[in-house]
Amino acid sequence: MLCFILATGAHGGAVCTAKSSKGEEVLLGSNFTFSCIFNKQCTKLIFRNGTLIKYKQSPNSSSEVSVDVENITELNTYSCKCEKNPEPCGIDIKPGYPPDIPQNLNCVQKMKSGNVSCIWTTGRGTIISTTCQLRVQDDLHPGYASIMDSKGFCHSTFPIKSSMSQLVVSLHVSNSLGSKTSGPHTFILSNIVKPSMPNISEVSCSSRWCNLHTDNHRMNLVEIQYSSGNGTWNINQTNAKSRLSISSLEPDTRYEFQIRRKINHTVGLWSDWSQPKAAQTKEEAPDKVLDVWYLQEPKPPQSKSKCFRVFWKKLDISDAKGKILRYNISVQEGAEIKNSFITVPPSRNQSICCSDCSVSVSAINSDGQSPDKFIQLHSAGLVSVSLSHSPLNNHSIALSWTKFANAVPPYVVHWYPVENIEGIQWIRVANTKAHITGLQPQECYQGAVTALGPSGPKMVSIKGIATWQSAPEQGPDPQLGWKKSESLNVTWTKIPPKKRRGCLKKYTVYLMDKFKGDIRNFSVDHPKAQYIISGLTPGQCYNLWITAWTDAGEGPRGTDLPFCTPSNSERTLSLVILAGGAVLLACLILLCICQFTSVQKRFLWCCQCLLPIIPDPANSKCAKTYTDDQSEIKFYLDQCDSSVNEEPDNVEVEEVPYPPICTYIKSFSQESNSSDATQITRITDLTEDYISTHGAISGGEEEDEEEETGLDEFEFFPSTHNPFLEPLVLTGGKLTLDVVKIDCSEFLDCT
C-alpha cells in the first residue's frame, strides 16, 4: 500500500493558504492586502465573491500571490486555487466599527421577580460581533456578558441582594477592532422599581360613562388611556385601586381602554400598559332635528292633489346617538294628521300627495325619537334671475346668482346627478354665492336655487353643470318607429349615464345612401330621442347611425341601422292584401255568428218585417162590388205542419171577374193540415188552370209579371213551408171574403 501511494502521489492537505494583512475583521473603508501561498507549482487563480480577478506575484517567493484591496465597505469572500484543482482556499473579510463608549444606560427592577434588567447602547452599530459586559460593584460575580444586537443595544439581567438600597454598575464593550468602558453608574433601587403589567378584567358601560374592573393591587396611582378608534388617545389619572370610572363619553361608541400603574407620584416607575380592552357605550335618543328638503313631482293621472318627494339627511354619528332603526313621516292638513309613513334606512325619502299640507319627519333608534322637523309643502314658482357657475376643480363648482325679489334668506341650493334623484344633496346659504362640492368628474348634474318668501317659494333651475367633461364613450342605438316610401321615424335609446362622460348637448343622425354613397346628417337637441326623416327615395336602401355630443366633442357612432324604403307597387300590393284580409276576416266572423240558431231566427224575423204590407182584401172596393158573380173555384192548401196527415177540408170558392183596378187576390185555407201524394198530384195539375184564369181576370200580362215577381221575392226566405209556394187545388164552390182574408200572423208562425 505504501509503495502504491508513493507511486501514484497523494494529496498532502490544502493546495494553498490564504491570509489578510489586517485579519478577517477590518475597519469599514480601510485598505488591506489579501495573499495566498501555494504548496505546489500550478497555474494560480484568485477570486473575489466567485469572480476571477487579477493578482500580482510576490517578488520574494514564486509560490505567493497577492491582491491589494482599497476602501472595503461590505462583506467580501476572497479565495485562491490551482487551475486544474477544484479545491480552493480563502477567507471572508468583514468590515465594521470598533465600539463607542457605552451610554444611555437604563435599569429597572421588576417588582415581581426582584431582578434588575439594564439596557444601553454603544452609539452606533459595530456591524461585526461585539461583546457587552456589565459588572456590579461589591458583587462577587465577575461580570454579566451579552452580545450586542444588530441595532447596537446591549441587554443584561441579574439578581441583587434584598438588603441593597442602591446599585452601582460599570459597562465594558469590545470587539476585534477595539474596546470601551464606562462607569460607575449609580441607581436608587426605590426609583427603578417597576410594577408588573396590570390587567382589565371587565368593562361595564352606560351611554356616557364606563367602569373598568382590574385585578387587586397595592398601587396608589393609576393612569387610564382610551380611544374611540380615531387615533387620538385621552389620558386620565386616578387614585382608585380596583374600580376605575371614565365619564364624558359619547353614546353608541366603541372605545378601547388601557391602564398602567405606579407606586405613587414620587416612587418607582410606571408599569407597562395593559392589553387593550374594548367596550361600547349604550344608545341615547337623538336630540337633533333632521335636515329636510323636498321637490315637487309630476302629478299622477286622476289625482286632484299635488305630489312631492321629501328628502332628509343622515344624522352624524354624534347626533344619531345610536343606530337609526326607522324614520317616521306624518302628513298633516290643517289640525288633522292625514297620513303616516315609516321608512327604513338606508332609504331617506318619501313620496307624498296632498294639498296645502305640512310634513314632520323624525328619526328613531332603540332608545327614543328625535324632535320632529316640520316643513310646509308648497309648489315653487319659477323666477328669471341671472345665474352663473364655474368649476373650481374636478370636484367642486362656484355658483352665483342675483338676489330674488321679495325673498327671505337663506337660499337652499340643491343638486343631483341627472336621472338619479336619489343622490340629491343640498346646502343653505345666507347670501347669493355657494360652492357645490362632492361632484364627480365626467358626470352631469342638475338642480335649483330656492328662496322662501311671503308669497311662497321661488326657484331658478340649474341644468347641465359638470366639473370636467370628455366626448361620450358610447353612441345611441337607433330603432325604426315607422317607415314609409319617402319618410321614416327613427328613435334611439338613451346612453347610460356612466358612458356619457359629461352633459349631453345634442345628437347627430347620419343617413347614407347605399347606392350613391351620399351621407346626410341631421342635428337633434338633447333630450329629444326621435326624428322624422323625409325626402327618401322609394325602393332605395340606406344605412343609419347616430352620435352624441358634449361640450368636449362628438362621441363614437352607435350601432348601424340598415333599412330599405318600400316601392309604390309594394305599397299598393300591401294595401290590397290588407283590405282583402279584412274582408275575409269579416266574412269568417259573420259565418261563425250565423251558425247559432238564435241568430238565424232573429235574422229571419228582421227580414220578414221588411216585407210589403198587404192590405185586407175584405176592405177593397172591387171585392165589395162583385160579390154576386158566379164562378166557383175550390182551393186545397196543406197546413204548415205536414207531419199530420189528414184529409183537407173543402172550401167553396166563387170566381168573379175583376176590373183592372184590382191587382190580384190570393186565398188559402189554413184549416187543412196535410195531403197525401195523390192530392199533391191533383193540386199540381189544377194550379196552372188557376193561374191562367187569374191572369185573364186581372187583365193583362203586366199583372202576370207582377205576380211572378211577388212569388220570386218570397222564394228568398229559407222556410220549408212557404204558403205562397204551396200547390193550389181548384175544387169549385163559392169564394167568400172571410175565406179570402189573409192572416199574416199565422203565416209567420208557419215559418
XYZ file of N, CA and C in Angstrom, residues 636-748:
339
model
N -157.287 23.849 -52.369
C -156.833 22.963 -51.282
C -155.415 23.405 -50.851
N -155.274 23.551 -49.590
C -153.961 24.031 -49.073
C -153.547 23.222 -47.846
N -152.399 22.730 -47.942
C -151.889 21.958 -46.780
C -151.598 22.864 -45.592
N -151.805 22.316 -44.464
C -151.384 23.039 -43.254
C -149.863 23.062 -43.147
N -149.374 23.993 -42.274
C -147.917 24.129 -42.131
C -147.310 22.866 -41.575
N -148.010 22.234 -40.662
C -147.442 21.042 -40.047
C -147.745 19.872 -40.938
N -146.818 19.485 -41.773
C -147.004 18.401 -42.729
C -146.938 17.045 -42.091
N -146.561 17.007 -40.812
C -146.466 15.710 -40.134
C -147.831 15.122 -39.844
N -148.887 15.978 -39.834
C -150.254 15.484 -39.569
C -150.900 15.178 -40.910
N -151.146 13.955 -41.165
C -151.676 13.513 -42.462
C -153.171 13.311 -42.347
N -153.921 14.423 -42.583
C -155.372 14.381 -42.522
C -155.954 14.857 -43.823
N -157.201 14.447 -44.096
C -157.902 14.878 -45.313
C -158.259 16.334 -45.197
N -157.805 17.194 -46.142
C -158.103 18.622 -46.026
C -159.569 18.906 -46.273
N -160.081 19.936 -45.612
C -161.473 20.353 -45.789
C -161.626 21.074 -47.100
N -162.785 20.926 -47.710
C -163.084 21.605 -48.968
C -163.637 22.991 -48.689
N -163.257 23.922 -49.505
C -163.711 25.310 -49.383
C -164.304 25.712 -50.714
N -165.504 26.251 -50.657
C -166.157 26.721 -51.866
C -165.622 28.089 -52.228
N -165.222 28.213 -53.484
C -164.646 29.455 -53.984
C -165.435 29.907 -55.174
N -165.872 31.130 -55.182
C -166.635 31.713 -56.300
C -165.738 32.661 -57.054
N -165.524 32.373 -58.280
C -164.652 33.180 -59.137
C -165.447 34.302 -59.735
N -164.975 35.505 -59.595
C -165.686 36.706 -60.030
C -164.770 37.493 -60.951
N -165.251 37.985 -62.057
C -164.423 38.835 -62.937
C -164.035 40.110 -62.193
N -162.762 40.473 -62.304
C -162.225 41.641 -61.605
C -161.929 42.747 -62.587
N -162.244 43.920 -62.217
C -161.870 45.043 -63.080
C -160.358 45.266 -63.015
N -159.788 46.059 -63.921
C -158.329 46.286 -63.942
C -157.784 46.939 -62.677
N -158.658 47.564 -61.896
C -158.133 48.253 -60.712
C -157.598 47.298 -59.673
N -158.112 46.017 -59.610
C -157.637 45.025 -58.628
C -156.428 44.295 -59.187
N -155.414 44.215 -58.442
C -154.181 43.558 -58.898
C -154.319 42.062 -58.815
N -154.528 41.503 -57.643
C -154.742 40.065 -57.500
C -155.282 39.810 -56.110
N -155.909 38.614 -55.991
C -156.411 38.150 -54.693
C -155.993 36.710 -54.543
N -155.335 36.413 -53.434
C -154.925 35.042 -53.161
C -155.671 34.575 -51.936
N -156.053 33.350 -51.959
C -156.780 32.798 -50.823
C -156.272 31.399 -50.562
N -156.296 31.071 -49.318
C -155.905 29.707 -48.972
C -156.609 29.345 -47.686
N -156.735 28.082 -47.479
C -157.378 27.583 -46.268
C -156.319 27.096 -45.310
N -156.412 27.589 -44.085
C -155.472 27.137 -43.066
C -156.091 26.093 -42.157
N -157.259 25.626 -42.588
C -157.883 24.593 -41.786
C -157.409 23.220 -42.210
N -156.803 23.165 -43.424
C -156.294 21.886 -43.895
C -154.948 21.624 -43.268
N -154.664 20.381 -43.009
C -153.428 20.025 -42.342
C -152.399 19.459 -43.286
N -152.761 18.529 -44.080
C -151.796 17.880 -44.961
C -152.529 17.142 -46.053
N -151.822 16.659 -47.017
C -152.381 15.860 -48.109
C -151.410 14.781 -48.483
N -151.924 13.767 -49.036
C -151.056 12.658 -49.430
C -150.525 12.889 -50.817
N -149.829 11.909 -51.367
C -149.185 12.067 -52.671
C -150.172 12.236 -53.783
N -151.355 11.610 -53.667
C -152.367 11.734 -54.719
C -152.890 13.133 -54.792
N -153.160 13.729 -53.632
C -153.649 15.091 -53.599
C -152.632 16.051 -54.185
N -151.345 15.859 -53.911
C -150.309 16.747 -54.443
C -150.308 16.712 -55.944
N -150.544 15.535 -56.522
C -150.571 15.418 -57.984
C -151.715 16.196 -58.569
N -152.914 16.074 -57.932
C -154.079 16.800 -58.412
C -153.870 18.301 -58.296
N -153.316 18.740 -57.191
C -153.107 20.181 -56.983
C -152.187 20.729 -58.028
N -151.127 19.989 -58.328
C -150.175 20.454 -59.335
C -150.831 20.615 -60.686
N -151.750 19.724 -61.023
C -152.408 19.810 -62.318
C -153.352 20.992 -62.391
N -154.006 21.293 -61.307
C -155.015 22.337 -61.328
C -154.436 23.721 -61.141
N -153.192 23.853 -60.649
C -152.616 25.169 -60.375
C -152.459 25.976 -61.629
N -152.052 25.320 -62.696
C -151.834 26.047 -63.933
C -153.123 26.659 -64.440
N -154.280 25.933 -64.332
C -155.550 26.493 -64.774
C -155.917 27.717 -63.962
N -155.649 27.645 -62.627
C -155.996 28.782 -61.780
C -155.176 30.004 -62.133
N -153.947 29.818 -62.367
C -153.087 30.957 -62.685
C -153.489 31.566 -63.997
N -153.826 30.717 -64.984
C -154.228 31.266 -66.284
C -155.513 32.045 -66.158
N -156.495 31.473 -65.448
C -157.763 32.153 -65.262
C -157.580 33.455 -64.521
N -156.732 33.374 -63.465
C -156.500 34.589 -62.679
C -155.837 35.662 -63.509
N -154.937 35.242 -64.347
C -154.296 36.223 -65.190
C -155.269 36.855 -66.137
N -156.237 36.079 -66.634
C -157.228 36.655 -67.530
C -158.117 37.608 -66.797
N -158.456 37.220 -65.570
C -159.337 38.094 -64.794
C -158.645 39.403 -64.485
N -157.340 39.291 -64.137
C -156.618 40.520 -63.774
C -156.485 41.438 -64.941
N -156.479 40.876 -66.085
C -156.495 41.721 -67.258
C -155.140 42.138 -67.717
N -154.345 41.224 -68.280
C -153.115 41.623 -68.961
C -151.885 40.920 -68.467
N -150.822 41.053 -69.263
C -149.559 40.417 -68.942
C -148.848 41.109 -67.798
N -149.137 42.374 -67.600
C -148.442 43.092 -66.534
C -148.776 42.509 -65.185
N -150.059 42.121 -64.995
C -150.420 41.525 -63.712
C -149.718 40.195 -63.532
N -149.561 39.431 -64.655
C -148.865 38.147 -64.537
C -147.424 38.356 -64.088
N -146.755 39.352 -64.672
C -145.360 39.618 -64.297
C -145.238 40.055 -62.847
N -146.216 40.892 -62.410
C -146.146 41.332 -61.009
C -146.323 40.158 -60.072
N -147.250 39.220 -60.462
C -147.473 38.077 -59.587
C -146.243 37.197 -59.513
N -145.608 37.004 -60.692
C -144.392 36.187 -60.683
C -143.290 36.842 -59.853
N -143.195 38.168 -59.973
C -142.177 38.871 -59.167
C -142.432 38.692 -57.680
N -143.677 38.793 -57.299
C -144.019 38.597 -55.887
C -143.637 37.224 -55.425
N -143.863 36.209 -56.275
C -143.507 34.857 -55.877
C -141.998 34.705 -55.723
N -141.253 35.351 -56.625
C -139.786 35.255 -56.525
C -139.278 35.877 -55.238
N -139.897 36.966 -54.854
C -139.448 37.601 -53.612
C -139.649 36.686 -52.423
N -140.739 35.938 -52.434
C -140.972 35.039 -51.313
C -140.019 33.859 -51.323
N -139.480 33.510 -52.489
C -138.553 32.391 -52.545
C -137.228 32.703 -51.839
N -136.963 33.973 -51.539
C -135.697 34.327 -50.860
C -135.596 33.706 -49.474
N -136.710 33.569 -48.781
C -136.695 33.089 -47.397
C -136.532 31.587 -47.369
N -135.660 31.077 -46.466
C -135.349 29.658 -46.438
C -136.360 28.842 -45.668
N -137.614 29.184 -45.716
C -138.628 28.415 -44.997
C -138.996 27.180 -45.809
N -139.170 26.081 -45.123
C -139.548 24.830 -45.797
C -141.035 24.754 -46.058
N -141.788 25.672 -45.421
C -143.250 25.695 -45.611
C -143.652 27.081 -46.010
N -143.419 27.441 -47.257
C -143.809 28.754 -47.762
C -145.209 28.665 -48.298
N -146.175 29.333 -47.687
C -147.574 29.189 -48.116
C -147.796 29.716 -49.508
N -146.967 30.637 -50.012
C -147.153 31.168 -51.359
C -146.643 30.222 -52.411
N -145.840 29.235 -51.993
C -145.336 28.266 -52.947
C -146.058 26.943 -52.863
N -147.016 26.816 -51.957
C -147.774 25.579 -51.846
C -148.660 25.405 -53.086
N -148.912 24.187 -53.512
C -149.796 23.951 -54.670
C -151.237 24.335 -54.366
N -151.923 24.864 -55.361
C -153.322 25.258 -55.264
C -154.198 24.218 -55.979
N -155.333 23.867 -55.359
C -156.245 22.860 -55.911
C -157.585 23.529 -56.176
N -158.088 23.437 -57.391
C -159.371 24.027 -57.775
C -160.444 22.973 -57.607
N -161.404 23.187 -56.688
C -162.451 22.200 -56.400
C -163.823 22.717 -56.707
N -163.913 24.030 -56.967
C -165.243 24.606 -57.190
C -165.873 25.049 -55.909
N -166.913 25.838 -55.981
C -167.605 26.339 -54.791
C -167.672 27.830 -54.809
N -168.048 28.352 -53.677
C -168.192 29.802 -53.560
C -166.991 30.407 -52.856
N -166.615 31.548 -53.349
C -165.496 32.318 -52.752
C -166.065 33.472 -51.946
N -165.858 33.423 -50.642
C -166.345 34.483 -49.754
C -165.169 35.317 -49.253
N -165.496 36.529 -48.746
C -164.438 37.428 -48.263
C -163.762 36.899 -47.003
N -164.514 36.175 -46.160
C -163.900 35.643 -44.937
C -162.837 34.612 -45.246
N -163.125 33.870 -46.318
C -162.139 32.853 -46.694
C -160.931 33.491 -47.350
N -161.169 34.520 -48.158
C -160.077 35.182 -48.878
C -159.157 35.956 -47.927
N -159.658 36.375 -46.818
C -158.864 37.191 -45.883
C -157.582 36.471 -45.469
N -156.436 37.229 -45.499
C -155.114 36.645 -45.191
C -154.755 36.961 -43.739
N -154.349 35.941 -42.980
C -153.890 36.104 -41.585
C -152.357 36.031 -41.564
N -151.729 37.180 -41.501
C -150.259 37.244 -41.596
C -149.567 36.639 -40.377
N -150.209 36.729 -39.213
C -149.566 36.203 -38.005
C -149.379 34.712 -38.092
N -150.389 34.002 -38.647
C -150.233 32.571 -38.781
C -149.182 32.235 -39.807
N -149.052 33.101 -40.811
C -148.005 32.881 -41.804
C -146.620 32.932 -41.155
N -146.448 33.863 -40.236
C -145.161 33.948 -39.535
C -144.933 32.752 -38.647
